[in-house]
Coordinates of C-alpha atoms in Angstrom, one line a residue:
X1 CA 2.0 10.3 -4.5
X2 CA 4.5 8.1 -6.5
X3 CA 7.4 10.0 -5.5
X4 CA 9.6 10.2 -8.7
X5 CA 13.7 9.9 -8.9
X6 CA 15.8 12.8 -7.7
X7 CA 13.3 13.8 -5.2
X8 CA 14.7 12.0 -1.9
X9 CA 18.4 12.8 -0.3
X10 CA 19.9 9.3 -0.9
X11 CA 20.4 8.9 2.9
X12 CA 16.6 8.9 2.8
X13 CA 16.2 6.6 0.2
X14 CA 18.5 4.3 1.5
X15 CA 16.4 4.0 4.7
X16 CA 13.4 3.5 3.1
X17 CA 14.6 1.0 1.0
X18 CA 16.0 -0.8 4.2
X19 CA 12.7 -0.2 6.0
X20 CA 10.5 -1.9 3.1
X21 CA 13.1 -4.8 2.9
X22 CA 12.8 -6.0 6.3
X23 CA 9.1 -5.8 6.1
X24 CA 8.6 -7.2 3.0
X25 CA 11.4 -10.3 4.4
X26 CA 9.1 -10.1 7.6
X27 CA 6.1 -10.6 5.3
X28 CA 7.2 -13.6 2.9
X29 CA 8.6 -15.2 6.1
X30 CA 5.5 -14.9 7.7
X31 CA 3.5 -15.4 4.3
X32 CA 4.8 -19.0 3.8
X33 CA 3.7 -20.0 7.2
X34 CA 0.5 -18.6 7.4
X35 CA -1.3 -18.3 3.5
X36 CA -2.6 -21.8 2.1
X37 CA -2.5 -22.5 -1.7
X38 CA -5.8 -21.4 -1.5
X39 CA -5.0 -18.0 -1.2
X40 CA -2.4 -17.4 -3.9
X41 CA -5.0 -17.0 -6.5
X42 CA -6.9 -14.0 -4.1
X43 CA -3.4 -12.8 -3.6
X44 CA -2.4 -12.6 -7.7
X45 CA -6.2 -11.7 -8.6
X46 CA -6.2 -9.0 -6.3
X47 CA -2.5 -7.6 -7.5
X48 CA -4.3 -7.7 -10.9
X49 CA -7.2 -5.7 -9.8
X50 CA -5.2 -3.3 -7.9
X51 CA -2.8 -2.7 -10.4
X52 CA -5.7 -2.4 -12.7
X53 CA -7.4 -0.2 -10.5
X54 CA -4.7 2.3 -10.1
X55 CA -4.0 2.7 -13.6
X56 CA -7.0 4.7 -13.6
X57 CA -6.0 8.3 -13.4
X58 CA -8.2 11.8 -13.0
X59 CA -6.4 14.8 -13.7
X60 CA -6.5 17.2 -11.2
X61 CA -5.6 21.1 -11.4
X62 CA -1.7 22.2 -11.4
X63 CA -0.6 19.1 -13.5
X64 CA -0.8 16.1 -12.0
X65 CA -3.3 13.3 -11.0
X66 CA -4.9 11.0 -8.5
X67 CA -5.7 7.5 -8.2
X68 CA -7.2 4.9 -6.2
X69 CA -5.1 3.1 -4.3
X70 CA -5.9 -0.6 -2.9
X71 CA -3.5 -1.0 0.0
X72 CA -6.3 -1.1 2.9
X73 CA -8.4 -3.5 0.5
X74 CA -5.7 -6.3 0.2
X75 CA -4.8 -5.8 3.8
X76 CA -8.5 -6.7 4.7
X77 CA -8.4 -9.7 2.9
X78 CA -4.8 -11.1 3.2
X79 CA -3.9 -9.3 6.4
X80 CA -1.4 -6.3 6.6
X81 CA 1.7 -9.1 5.5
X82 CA 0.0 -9.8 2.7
X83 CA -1.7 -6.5 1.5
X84 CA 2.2 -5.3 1.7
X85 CA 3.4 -8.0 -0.6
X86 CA 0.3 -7.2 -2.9
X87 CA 1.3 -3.4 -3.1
X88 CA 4.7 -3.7 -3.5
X89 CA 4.3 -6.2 -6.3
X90 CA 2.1 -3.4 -8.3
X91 CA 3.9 -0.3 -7.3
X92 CA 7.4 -2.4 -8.8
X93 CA 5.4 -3.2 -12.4
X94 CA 4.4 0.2 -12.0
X95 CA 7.6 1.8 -11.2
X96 CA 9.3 0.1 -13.6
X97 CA 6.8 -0.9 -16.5
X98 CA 4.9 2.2 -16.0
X99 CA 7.5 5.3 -14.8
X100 CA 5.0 5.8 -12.0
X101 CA 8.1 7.1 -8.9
X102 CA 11.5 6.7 -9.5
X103 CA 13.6 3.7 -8.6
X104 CA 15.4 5.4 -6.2
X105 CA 12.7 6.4 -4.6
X106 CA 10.5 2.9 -4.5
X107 CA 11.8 1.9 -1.0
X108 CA 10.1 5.3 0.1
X109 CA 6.9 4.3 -2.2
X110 CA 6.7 1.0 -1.0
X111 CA 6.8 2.1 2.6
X112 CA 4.4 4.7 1.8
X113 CA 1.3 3.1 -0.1
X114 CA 2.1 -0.2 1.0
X115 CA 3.4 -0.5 4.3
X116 CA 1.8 2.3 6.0
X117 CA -1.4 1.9 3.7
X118 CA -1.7 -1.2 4.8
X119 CA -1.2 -1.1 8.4
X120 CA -3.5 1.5 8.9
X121 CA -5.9 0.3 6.7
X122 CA -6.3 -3.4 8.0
X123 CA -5.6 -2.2 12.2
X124 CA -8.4 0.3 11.4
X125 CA -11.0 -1.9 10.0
X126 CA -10.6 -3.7 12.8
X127 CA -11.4 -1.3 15.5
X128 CA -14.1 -0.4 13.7
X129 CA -15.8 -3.9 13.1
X130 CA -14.9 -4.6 16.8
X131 CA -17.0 -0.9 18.4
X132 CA -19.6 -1.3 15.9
X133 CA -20.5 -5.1 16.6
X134 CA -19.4 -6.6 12.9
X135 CA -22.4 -5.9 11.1
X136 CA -22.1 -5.0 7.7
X137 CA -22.0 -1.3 8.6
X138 CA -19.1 -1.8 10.6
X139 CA -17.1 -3.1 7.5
X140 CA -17.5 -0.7 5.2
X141 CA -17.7 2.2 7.5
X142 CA -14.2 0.3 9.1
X143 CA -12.6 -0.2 5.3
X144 CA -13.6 3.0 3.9
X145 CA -12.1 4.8 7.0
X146 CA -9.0 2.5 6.9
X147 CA -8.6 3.3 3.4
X148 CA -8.6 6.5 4.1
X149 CA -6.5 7.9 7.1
X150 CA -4.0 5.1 5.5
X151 CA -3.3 6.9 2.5
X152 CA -3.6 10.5 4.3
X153 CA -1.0 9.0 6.5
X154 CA 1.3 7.8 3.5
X155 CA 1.3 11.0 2.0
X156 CA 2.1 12.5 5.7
X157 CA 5.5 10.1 5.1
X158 CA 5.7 11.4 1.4
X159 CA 6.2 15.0 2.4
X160 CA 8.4 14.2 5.8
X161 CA 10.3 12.5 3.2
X162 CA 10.7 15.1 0.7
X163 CA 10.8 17.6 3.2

């Protein structure tokens, strides 16, 4: 879902990249009041483990492949601000490291898998710990769907935006 260069109208990218600048701002803004310096080592571990966890790649028929991706995770443990800083920190090693999307088009990925990923993600696992009592159940019943309709919801922005 990495959407590479010359893919987006540049109006398009321009907005994205706009979009994901404010709310990444919002986020270290909001970051530096809220997070302890007990937390920057879950936030950098779980960058690595992200990173590292998308880097794993099945093929899948017609060419290309598909990954996990970790949005709704770091949202459940850092909170949406943070999960968005997490993902945007891997998908900019990726993007640039790695040729995973374009840089034109990383505004658009960032909002994408991290931003909308991560909103989803985290607001979902909530509902879902809050109607099933917060039982163990809940949580991975609430992460697992989280996980899910956020990333079916980022690629609903991916084709809007390529469309």
């Amino acid at each position: 879902m990495h959407i590479p260069d010359g893919y987006l109208d540049p109006d398009v990218a321009l907005l994205f990249y706009v979009l994901s600048a404010v709310f990444l701002g919002l986020s270290l803004w909001r970051a530096r009041r809220i997070l302890e310096d007990r937390h920057i080592p879950l936030l950098a571990t779980l960058s690595a483990a992200i990173f590292a966890a998308q880097m794993l790649n099945w093929p899948i028929p017609g060419g290309t492949s598909a990954h996990l991706v970790g949005g709704a995770l770091a949202a459940i443990y850092l909170g949406p601000l943070g999960g968005a800083l997490v993902m945007a920190i891997v998908l900019i090693v990726q993007c640039i490291f790695f040729g995973d999307g374009g840089i034109t088009a990383l505004g658009a990925n960032i909002w994408n898998m991290g931003v909308v990923d991560c909103l989803v993600g985290y607001y979902l696992y909530l509902l879902a710990t809050r109607m099933l009592k917060d039982t163990p159940r809940a949580k991975i019943i609430g992460a697992f769907l989280g996980g899910w309709l956020g990333i079916t919801l980022g690629a609903f922005f991916c084709g809007v935006e390529i469309g």
